[in-house]
Coordinates of C-alpha atoms in Angstrom, one line a residue:
X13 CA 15.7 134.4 151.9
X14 CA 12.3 133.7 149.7
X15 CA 12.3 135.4 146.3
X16 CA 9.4 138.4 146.4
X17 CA 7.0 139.7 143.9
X18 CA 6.6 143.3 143.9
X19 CA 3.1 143.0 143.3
X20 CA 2.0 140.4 145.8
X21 CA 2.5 138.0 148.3
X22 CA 5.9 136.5 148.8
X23 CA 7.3 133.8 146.5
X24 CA 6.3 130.3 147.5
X25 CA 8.0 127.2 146.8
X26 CA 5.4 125.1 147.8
X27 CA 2.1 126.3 149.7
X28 CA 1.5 124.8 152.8
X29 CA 1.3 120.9 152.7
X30 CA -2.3 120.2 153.2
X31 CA -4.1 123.6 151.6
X32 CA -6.1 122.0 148.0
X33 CA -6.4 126.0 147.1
X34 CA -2.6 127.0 147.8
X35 CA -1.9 123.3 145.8
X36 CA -4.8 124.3 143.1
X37 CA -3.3 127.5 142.5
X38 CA 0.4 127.3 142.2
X39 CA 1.1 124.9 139.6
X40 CA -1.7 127.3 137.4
X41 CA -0.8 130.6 138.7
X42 CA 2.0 130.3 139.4
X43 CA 5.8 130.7 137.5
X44 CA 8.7 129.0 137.2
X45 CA 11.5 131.9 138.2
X46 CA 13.8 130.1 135.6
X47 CA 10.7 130.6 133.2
X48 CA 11.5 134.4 133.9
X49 CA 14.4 134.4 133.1
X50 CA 14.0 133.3 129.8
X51 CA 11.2 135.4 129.4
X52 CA 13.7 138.1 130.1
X53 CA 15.9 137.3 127.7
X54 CA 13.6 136.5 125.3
X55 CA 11.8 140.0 125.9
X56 CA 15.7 141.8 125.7
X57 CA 16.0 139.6 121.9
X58 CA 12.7 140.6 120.5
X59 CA 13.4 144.3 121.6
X60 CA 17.0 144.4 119.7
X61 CA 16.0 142.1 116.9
X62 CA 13.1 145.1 116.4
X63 CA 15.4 148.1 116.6
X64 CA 17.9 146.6 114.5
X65 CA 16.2 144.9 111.4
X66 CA 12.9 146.6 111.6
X67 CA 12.9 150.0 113.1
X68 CA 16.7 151.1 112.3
X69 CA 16.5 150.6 108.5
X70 CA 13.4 152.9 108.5
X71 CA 14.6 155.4 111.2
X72 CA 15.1 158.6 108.4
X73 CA 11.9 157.9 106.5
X74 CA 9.4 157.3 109.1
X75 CA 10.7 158.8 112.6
X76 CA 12.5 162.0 111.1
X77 CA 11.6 165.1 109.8
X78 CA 13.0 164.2 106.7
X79 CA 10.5 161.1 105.8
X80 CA 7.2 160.3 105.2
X81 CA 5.6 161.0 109.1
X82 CA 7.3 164.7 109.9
X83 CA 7.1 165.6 113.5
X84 CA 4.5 168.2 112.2
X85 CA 1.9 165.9 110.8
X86 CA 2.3 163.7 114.3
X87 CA 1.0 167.1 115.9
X88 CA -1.3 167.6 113.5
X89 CA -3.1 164.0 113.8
X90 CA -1.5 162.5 117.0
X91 CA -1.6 165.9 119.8
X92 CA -1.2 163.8 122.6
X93 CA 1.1 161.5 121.4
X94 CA 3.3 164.2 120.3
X95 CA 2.8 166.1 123.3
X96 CA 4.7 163.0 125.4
X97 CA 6.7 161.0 123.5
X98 CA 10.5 161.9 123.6
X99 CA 10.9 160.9 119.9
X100 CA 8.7 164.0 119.2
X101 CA 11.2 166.4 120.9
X102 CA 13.7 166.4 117.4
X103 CA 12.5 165.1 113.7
X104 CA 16.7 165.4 113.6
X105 CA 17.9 161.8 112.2
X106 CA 20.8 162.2 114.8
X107 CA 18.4 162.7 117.6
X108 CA 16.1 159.3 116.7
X109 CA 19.4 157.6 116.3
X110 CA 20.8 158.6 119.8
X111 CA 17.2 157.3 121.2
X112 CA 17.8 153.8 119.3
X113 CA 21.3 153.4 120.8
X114 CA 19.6 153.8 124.2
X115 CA 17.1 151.9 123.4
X116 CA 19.3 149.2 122.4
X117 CA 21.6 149.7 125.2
X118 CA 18.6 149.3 128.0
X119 CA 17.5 146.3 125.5
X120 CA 21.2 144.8 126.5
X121 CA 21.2 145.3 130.1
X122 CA 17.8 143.5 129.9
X123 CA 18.9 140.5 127.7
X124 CA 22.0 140.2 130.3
X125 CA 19.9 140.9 133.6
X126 CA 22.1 143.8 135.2
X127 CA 20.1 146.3 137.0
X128 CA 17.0 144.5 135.7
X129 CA 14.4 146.8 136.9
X130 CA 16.4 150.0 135.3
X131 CA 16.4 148.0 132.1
X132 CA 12.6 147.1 132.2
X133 CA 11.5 150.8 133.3
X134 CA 14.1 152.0 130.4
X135 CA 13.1 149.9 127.6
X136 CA 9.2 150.5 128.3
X137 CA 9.8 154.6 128.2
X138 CA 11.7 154.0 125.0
X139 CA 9.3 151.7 123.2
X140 CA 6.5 153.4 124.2
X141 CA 7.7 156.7 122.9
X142 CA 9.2 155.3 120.1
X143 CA 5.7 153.9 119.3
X144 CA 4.2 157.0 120.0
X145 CA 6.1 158.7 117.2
X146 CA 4.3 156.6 114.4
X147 CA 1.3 155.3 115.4
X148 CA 1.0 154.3 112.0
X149 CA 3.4 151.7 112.4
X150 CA 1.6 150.5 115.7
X151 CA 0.3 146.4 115.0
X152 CA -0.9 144.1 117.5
X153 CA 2.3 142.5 118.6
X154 CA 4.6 145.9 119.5
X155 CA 1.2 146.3 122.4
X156 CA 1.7 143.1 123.4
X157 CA 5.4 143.7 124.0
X158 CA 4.6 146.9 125.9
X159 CA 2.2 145.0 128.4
X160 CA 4.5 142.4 129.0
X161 CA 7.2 145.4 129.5
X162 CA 4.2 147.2 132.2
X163 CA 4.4 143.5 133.8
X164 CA 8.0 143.4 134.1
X165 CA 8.3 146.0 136.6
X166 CA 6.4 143.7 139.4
X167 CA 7.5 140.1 138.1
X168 CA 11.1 139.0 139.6
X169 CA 13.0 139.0 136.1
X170 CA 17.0 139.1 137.6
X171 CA 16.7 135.8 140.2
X172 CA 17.9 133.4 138.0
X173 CA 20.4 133.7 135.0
X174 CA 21.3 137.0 135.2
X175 CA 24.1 139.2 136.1
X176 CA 22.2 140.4 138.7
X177 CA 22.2 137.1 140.4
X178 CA 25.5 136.4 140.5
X179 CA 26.6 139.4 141.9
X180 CA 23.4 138.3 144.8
X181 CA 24.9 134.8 144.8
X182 CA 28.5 136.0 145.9
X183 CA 27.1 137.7 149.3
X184 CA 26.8 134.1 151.7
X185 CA 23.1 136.4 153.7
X186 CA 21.4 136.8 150.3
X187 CA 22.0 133.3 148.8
X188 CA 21.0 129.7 149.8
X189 CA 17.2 129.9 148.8
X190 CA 16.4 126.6 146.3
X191 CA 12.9 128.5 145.8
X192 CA 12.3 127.9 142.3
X193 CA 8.4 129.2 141.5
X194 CA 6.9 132.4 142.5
X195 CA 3.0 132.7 142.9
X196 CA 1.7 136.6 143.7
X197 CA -1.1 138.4 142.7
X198 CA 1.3 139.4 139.1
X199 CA 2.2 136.2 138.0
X200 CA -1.5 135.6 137.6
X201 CA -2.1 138.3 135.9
X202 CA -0.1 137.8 133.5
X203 CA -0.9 134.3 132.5
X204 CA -4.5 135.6 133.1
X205 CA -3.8 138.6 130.2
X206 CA -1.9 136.7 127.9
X207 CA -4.9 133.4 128.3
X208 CA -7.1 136.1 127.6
X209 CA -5.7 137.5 124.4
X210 CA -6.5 134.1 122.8
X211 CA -9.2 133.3 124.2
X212 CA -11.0 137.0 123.2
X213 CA -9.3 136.2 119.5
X214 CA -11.6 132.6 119.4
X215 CA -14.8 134.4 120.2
X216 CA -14.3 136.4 117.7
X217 CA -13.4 133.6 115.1
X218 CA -16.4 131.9 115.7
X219 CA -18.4 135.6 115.2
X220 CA -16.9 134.9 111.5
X221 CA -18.5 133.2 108.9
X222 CA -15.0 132.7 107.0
X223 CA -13.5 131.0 110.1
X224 CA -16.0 128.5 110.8
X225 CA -16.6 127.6 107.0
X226 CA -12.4 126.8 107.3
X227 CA -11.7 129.5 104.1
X228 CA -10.4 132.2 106.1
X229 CA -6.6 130.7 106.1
X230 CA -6.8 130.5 102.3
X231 CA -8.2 133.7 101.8
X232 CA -5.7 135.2 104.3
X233 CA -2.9 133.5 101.9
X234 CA -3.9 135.6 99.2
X235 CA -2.9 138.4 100.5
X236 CA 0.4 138.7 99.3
X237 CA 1.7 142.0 100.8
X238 CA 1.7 139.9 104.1
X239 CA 3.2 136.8 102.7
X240 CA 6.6 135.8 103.1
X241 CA 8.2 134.0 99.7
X242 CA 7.5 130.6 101.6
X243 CA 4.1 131.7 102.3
X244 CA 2.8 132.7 98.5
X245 CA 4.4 129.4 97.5
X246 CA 2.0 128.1 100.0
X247 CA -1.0 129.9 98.8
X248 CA -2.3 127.1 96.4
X249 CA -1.9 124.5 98.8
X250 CA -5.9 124.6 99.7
X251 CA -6.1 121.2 101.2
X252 CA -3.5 122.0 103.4
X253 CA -4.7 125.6 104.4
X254 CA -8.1 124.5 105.2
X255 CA -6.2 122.1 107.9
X256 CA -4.4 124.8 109.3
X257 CA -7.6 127.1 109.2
X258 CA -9.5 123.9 111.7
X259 CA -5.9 123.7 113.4
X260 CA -5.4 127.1 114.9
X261 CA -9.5 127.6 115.4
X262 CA -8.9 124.6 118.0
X263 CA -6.3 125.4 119.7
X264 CA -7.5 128.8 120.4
X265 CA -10.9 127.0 121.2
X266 CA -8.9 125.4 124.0
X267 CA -6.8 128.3 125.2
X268 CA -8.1 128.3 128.3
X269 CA -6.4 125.1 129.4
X270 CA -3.1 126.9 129.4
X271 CA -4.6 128.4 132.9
X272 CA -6.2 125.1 134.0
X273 CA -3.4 121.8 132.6
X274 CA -0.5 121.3 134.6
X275 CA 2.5 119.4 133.5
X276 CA 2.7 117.6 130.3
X277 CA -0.6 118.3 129.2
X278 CA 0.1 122.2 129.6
X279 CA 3.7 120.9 128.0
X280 CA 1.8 119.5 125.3
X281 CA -0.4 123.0 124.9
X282 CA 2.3 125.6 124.5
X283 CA 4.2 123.3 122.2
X284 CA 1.2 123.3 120.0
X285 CA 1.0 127.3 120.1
X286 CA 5.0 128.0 119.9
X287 CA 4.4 125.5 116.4
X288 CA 1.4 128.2 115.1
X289 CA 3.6 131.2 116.0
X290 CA 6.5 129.3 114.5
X291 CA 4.3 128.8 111.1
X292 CA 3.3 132.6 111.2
X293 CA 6.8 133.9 111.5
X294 CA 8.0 131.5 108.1
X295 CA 5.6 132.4 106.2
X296 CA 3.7 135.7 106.8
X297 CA 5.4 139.2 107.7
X298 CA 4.1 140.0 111.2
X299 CA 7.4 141.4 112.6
X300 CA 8.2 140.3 116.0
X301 CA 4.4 139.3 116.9
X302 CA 5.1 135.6 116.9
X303 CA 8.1 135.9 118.9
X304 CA 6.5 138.1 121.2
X305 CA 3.7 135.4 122.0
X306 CA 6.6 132.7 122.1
X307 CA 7.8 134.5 125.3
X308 CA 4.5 135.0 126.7
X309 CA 4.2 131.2 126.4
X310 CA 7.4 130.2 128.1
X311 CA 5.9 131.0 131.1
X312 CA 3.8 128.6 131.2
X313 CA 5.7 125.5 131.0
X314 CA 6.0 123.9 134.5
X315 CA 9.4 123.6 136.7
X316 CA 10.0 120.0 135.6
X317 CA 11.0 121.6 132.0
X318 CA 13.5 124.0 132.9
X319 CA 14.6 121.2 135.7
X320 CA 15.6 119.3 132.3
X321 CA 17.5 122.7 131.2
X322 CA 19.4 123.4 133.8
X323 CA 20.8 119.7 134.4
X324 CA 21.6 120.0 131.1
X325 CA 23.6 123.9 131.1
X326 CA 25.2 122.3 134.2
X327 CA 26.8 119.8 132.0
X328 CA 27.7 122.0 129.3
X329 CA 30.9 124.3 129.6
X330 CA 28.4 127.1 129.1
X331 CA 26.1 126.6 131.9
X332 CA 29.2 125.9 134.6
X333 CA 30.3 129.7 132.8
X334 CA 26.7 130.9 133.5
X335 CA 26.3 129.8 136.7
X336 CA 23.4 128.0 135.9
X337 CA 23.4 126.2 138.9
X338 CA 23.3 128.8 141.2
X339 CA 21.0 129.6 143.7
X340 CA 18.1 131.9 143.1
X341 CA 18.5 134.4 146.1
X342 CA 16.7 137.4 145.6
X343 CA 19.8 139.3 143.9
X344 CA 19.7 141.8 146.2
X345 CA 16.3 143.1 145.8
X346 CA 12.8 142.0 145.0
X347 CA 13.3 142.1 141.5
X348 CA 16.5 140.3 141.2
X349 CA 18.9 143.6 140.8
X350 CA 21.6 143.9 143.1
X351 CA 22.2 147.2 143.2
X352 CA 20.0 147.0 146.2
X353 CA 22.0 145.3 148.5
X354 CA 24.2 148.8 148.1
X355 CA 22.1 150.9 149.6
X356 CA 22.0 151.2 153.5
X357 CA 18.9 152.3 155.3
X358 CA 17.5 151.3 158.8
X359 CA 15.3 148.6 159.7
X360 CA 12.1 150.6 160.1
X361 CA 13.1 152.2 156.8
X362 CA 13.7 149.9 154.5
X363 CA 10.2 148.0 156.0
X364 CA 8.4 151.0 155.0
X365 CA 9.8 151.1 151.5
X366 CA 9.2 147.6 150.5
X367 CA 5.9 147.9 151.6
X368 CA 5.6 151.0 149.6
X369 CA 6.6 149.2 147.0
X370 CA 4.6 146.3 147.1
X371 CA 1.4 148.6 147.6
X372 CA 2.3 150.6 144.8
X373 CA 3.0 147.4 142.4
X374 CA -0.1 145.8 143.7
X375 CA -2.2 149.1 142.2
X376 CA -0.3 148.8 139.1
X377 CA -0.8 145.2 138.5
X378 CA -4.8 146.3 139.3
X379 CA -5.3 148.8 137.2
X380 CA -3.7 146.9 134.6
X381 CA -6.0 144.4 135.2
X382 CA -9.2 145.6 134.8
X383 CA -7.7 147.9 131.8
X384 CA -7.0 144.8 129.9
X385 CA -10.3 143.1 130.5
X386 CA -12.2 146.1 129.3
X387 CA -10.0 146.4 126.0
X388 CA -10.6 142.9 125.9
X389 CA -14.7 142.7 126.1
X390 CA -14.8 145.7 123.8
X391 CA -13.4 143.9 121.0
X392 CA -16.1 141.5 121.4
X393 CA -18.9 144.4 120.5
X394 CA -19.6 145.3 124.2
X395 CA -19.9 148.7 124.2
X396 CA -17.5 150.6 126.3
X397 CA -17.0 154.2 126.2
X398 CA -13.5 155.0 127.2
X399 CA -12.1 152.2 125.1
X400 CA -14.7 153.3 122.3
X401 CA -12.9 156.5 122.1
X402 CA -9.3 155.3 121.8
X403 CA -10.2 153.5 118.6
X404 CA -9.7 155.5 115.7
X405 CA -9.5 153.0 113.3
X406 CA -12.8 150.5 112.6
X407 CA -11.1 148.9 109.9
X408 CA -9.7 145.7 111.0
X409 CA -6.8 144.4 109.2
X410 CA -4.7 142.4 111.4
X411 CA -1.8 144.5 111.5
X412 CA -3.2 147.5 113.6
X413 CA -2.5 147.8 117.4
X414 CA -5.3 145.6 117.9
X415 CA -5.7 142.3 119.4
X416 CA -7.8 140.7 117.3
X417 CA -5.5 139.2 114.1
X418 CA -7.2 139.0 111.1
X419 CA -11.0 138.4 113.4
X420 CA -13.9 138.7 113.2
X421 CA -13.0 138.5 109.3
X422 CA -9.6 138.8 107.3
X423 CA -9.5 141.2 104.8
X424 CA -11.3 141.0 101.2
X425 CA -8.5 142.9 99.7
X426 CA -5.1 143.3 99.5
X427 CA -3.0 146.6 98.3
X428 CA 0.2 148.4 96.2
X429 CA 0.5 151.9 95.8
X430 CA 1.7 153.5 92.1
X431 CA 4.1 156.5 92.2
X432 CA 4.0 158.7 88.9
X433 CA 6.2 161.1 88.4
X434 CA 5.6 164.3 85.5
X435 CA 9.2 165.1 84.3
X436 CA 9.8 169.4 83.4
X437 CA 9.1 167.6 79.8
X438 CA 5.4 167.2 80.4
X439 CA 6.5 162.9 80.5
X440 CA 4.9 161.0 83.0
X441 CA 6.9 157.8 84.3
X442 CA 6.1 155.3 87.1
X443 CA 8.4 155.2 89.8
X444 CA 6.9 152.6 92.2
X445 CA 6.8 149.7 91.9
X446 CA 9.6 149.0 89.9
X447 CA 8.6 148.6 86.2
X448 CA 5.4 150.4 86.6
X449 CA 4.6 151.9 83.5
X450 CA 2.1 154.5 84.8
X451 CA -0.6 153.7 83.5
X452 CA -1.1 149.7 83.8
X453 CA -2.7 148.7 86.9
X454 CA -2.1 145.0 86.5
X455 CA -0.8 143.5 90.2
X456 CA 3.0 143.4 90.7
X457 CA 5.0 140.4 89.0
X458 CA 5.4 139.3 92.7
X459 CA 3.0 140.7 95.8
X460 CA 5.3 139.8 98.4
X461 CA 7.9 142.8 97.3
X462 CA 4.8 145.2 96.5
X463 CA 6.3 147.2 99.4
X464 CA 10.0 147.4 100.4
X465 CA 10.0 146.6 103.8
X466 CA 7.2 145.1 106.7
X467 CA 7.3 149.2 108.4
X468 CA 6.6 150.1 104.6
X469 CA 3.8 147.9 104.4
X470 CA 2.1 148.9 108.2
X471 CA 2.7 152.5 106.6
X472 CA 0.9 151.8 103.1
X473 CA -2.4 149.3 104.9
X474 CA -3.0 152.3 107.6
X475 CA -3.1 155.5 105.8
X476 CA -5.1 154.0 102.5
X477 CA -8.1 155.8 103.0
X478 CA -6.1 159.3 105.0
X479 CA -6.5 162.6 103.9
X480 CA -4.0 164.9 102.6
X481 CA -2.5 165.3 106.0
X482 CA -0.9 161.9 105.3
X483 CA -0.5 162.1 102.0
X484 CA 1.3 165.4 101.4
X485 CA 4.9 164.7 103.6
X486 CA 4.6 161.1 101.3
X487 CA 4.2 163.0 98.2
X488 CA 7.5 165.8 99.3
X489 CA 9.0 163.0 100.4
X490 CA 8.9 161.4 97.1
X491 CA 10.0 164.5 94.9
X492 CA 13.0 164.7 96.9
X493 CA 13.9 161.0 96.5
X494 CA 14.3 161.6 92.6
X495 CA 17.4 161.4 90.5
X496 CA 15.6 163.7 88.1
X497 CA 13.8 167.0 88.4
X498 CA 10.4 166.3 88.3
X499 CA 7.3 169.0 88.6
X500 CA 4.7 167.3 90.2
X501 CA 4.3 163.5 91.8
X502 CA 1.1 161.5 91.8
X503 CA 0.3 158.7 94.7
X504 CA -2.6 156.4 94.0
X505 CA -4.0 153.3 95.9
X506 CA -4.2 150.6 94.3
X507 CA -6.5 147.4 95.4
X508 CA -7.2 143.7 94.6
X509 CA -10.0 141.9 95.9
X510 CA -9.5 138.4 96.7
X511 CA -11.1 135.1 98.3
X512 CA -10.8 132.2 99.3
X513 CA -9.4 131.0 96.0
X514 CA -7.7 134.0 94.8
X515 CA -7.5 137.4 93.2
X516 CA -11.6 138.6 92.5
X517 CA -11.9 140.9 90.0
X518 CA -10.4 143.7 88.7
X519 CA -7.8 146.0 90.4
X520 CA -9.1 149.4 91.6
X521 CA -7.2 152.8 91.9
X522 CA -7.5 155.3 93.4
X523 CA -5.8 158.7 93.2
X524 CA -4.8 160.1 96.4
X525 CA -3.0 162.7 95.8
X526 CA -1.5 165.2 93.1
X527 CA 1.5 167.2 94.5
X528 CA 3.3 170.1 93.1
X529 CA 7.3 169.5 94.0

């Protein structure tokens, strides 16, 4: 039986001999289902590898009562994020931490490919609330992980590599299909969304006068509270920054090939990008971003590539384990979960559902879309009023939840914040960064620790020019992390204007906020 889409037509191996659109459009639109299946697990990696080493450490001080973002203030700034998200429903630390093992557990089932479409729907409910609880914390990479989530529900994710599969494979009626692409009306979108995403980010390069004079990688180098230790090592390297500045213009210049090459010259493409994204995740501190878009790409490398991968798992004691070999089937159900094949209904009955189904995944894929587009051509400075409204930030920094990465124009500055505390004495000391005196403002020894972690950074870049509403659970939050009484706290912004060649100018503070403890 021919693996389905839930969004589309069926699955087709090869179009019908003779059709130059059906021949046009599947190699281009079309995905490899072994391609989806390591886009699975890829997606189920990214989501623990966020949980554990970025989310987790930070779970008291930014998703609980206790820390710098109380449920209170997410009411107070965020109503209808608050009003939905199922983080919001406790600030207790025990509460966020039995939503992360959840989370991690539907995370699992979706790196492993049992009940695939109850992982997908899980893990999207999860992140999305869990983004919902700190928008603050929101960058451009955790919303392109929740639209390749959305996607998920309608793309066949459990027909190959999964456990879902095997259990499929074992029952003789639902195996014995050597299908190995699927073409529907959501694989296209996909490829479509995720082509589009670069391609809106070039437009916008070339909008920049910093990008098409080749300084904007070496200004972006300068700003250390993004840079890895490998990437501030990096920073002086000019020559070499000005090539990588041409380098990544061009190939998002000719993003749109990765809808239009087939075969090695797509191969070629996507090795290209997963090198960039590669780059990016040595030597800058984006969180998962560049190994989101590293998934996104593996869907576009042609059959003849994971033909290579599976001859080779089928030599390996580890793919004969796997079951690499297998047959796709449809696991049981149009999304590769076999859980399907369980449930008994008649004929008429189960015809009805599926086409239920596919009517209902076809509107999703839709709206999705035509939402996606519009987000897309307001970025470029079309004026759109819904999308407009849902911007709340116009500073564009690169690490907001944004599409546009450091475009039109990086930022002229980068940032630290100064804690001072005033001891029962009347004695002021400096808390943070450590060895601030209180009253120097010269930039930290080293910018690439100016804030503990990368949530800790995302935190300190978005509320820099808040209000007290932002500042005040910092500021308690603060007093009750001394090891001395203290009376009152003092937070102040502190920033350093750079360019192309470096720091420009002085430091300049600014006092946020006094608070009484």
């Amino acid at each position: 039986m021919p693996s389905r889409s839930d969004a589309g037509p069926r699955s087709r191996r090869r179009t019908a001999d003779g059709d130059p659109l059906s021949e046009f459009i599947e190699p281009r639109l079309g995905i490899d289902v072994r391609a989806l299946a390591v886009f699975r697990i890829a997606l189920g990696m990214v989501l623990l590898a966020d949980l554990l080493t970025l989310r987790l450490p930070g779970l008291v001080t930014f998703y609980s009562d206790s820390g710098v973002f109380p449920q209170s203030t997410l009411a107070e700034t965020y109503p209808a994020f608050e009003a939905w998200s199922l983080h919001a429903l406790s600030g207790a630390p025990w509460f966020q931490g039995l939503l992360f093992a959840v989370a991690g557990v539907f995370a699992s089932l979706l790196l492993v490919g049992y009940r695939t479409r109850l992982a997908v729907t899980g893990s999207l409910v999860l992140f999305a609330s869990l983004l919902a609880r700190n928008p603050l914390l929101v960058n451009g990479g955790d919303t392109i992980l929740l639209t390749f989530l959305v996607l998920g529900l309608v793309l066949p994710l459990g027909t190959r590599w999964s456990l879902d599969a095997r259990r499929g494979s074992r029952r003789p009626e639902r195996s014995g299909s050597t299908d190995t692409r699927t073409v529907s009306f959501a694989t296209a979108t996909i490829l479509v969304h995720f082509g589009c995403i670069y391609g809106t980010n070039a437009v916008r390069k070339f909008q920049s006068d910093p990008w098409t004079s080749g300084v904007a990688v070496r200004q972006i180098f300068h700003l250390e509270q993004y840079l890895t230790p490998l990437g501030s090592a990096l920073s002086a390297s000019a020559a070499l920054l000005t090539a990588v500045n041409w380098g990544w213009t061009a190939l998002l210049s000719g993003s749109v090939l990765l809808l239009v090459l087939t075969g090695r010259a797509r191969i070629a493409l996507v090795a290209g990008f997963v090198t960039a994204h590669l780059g990016m995740a040595a030597t800058m501190r984006l969180g998962v971003f560049p190994f989101v878009m590293i998934a996104g790409l593996l869907l576009f490398l042609p059959s003849s590539c994971w033909d290579r991968l599976e001859r080779f798992l089928a030599a390996t004691e580890l793919g004969q384990r796997a079951g690499a070999g297998l047959p796709i089937g449809d696991g049981g159900g149009p999304d590769g979960d076999s859980s399907a094949s369980h449930r008994r209904s008649s004929p008429s009955e189960g015809v009805t559902v599926r086409r239920c189904v596919r009517a209902g995944g076809t509107v999703l894929v839709a709206c999705f879309l035509v939402s996606s587009v519009l987000w897309q051509v307001a970025a470029l400075g079309v004026g759109i009023p819904l999308v407009d409204s849902l911007d709340q930030d116009g500073e564009d920094d690169g690490e907001i939840g944004s599409w546009s990465f450091f475009a039109p124009n990086p930022p002229d500055s980068y940032s630290w914040y100064t804690v001072e505390a005033t001891l029962e004495s009347g004695e002021t000391i400096g808390v943070f960064p450590r060895g601030h005196d209180g009253v120097r403002l010269d930039r930290p020894p080293d910018g690439t620790t100016a804030y503990p972690s990368t949530l800790w950074m995302r935190y300190g870049t978005d509320v820099r020019y808040a209000d007290d509403t932002y500042y005040e659970p910092a500021a308690e939050f603060s007093c009750a992390h001394f090891d001395r009484r203290v009376d009152a706290v003092t937070i102040a912004h502190v920033g350093q204007p750079v360019g192309p060649d470096g720091p420009a100018g002085e430091p300049e503070r600014q006092e946020r906020i006094t608070y009484a403890c």
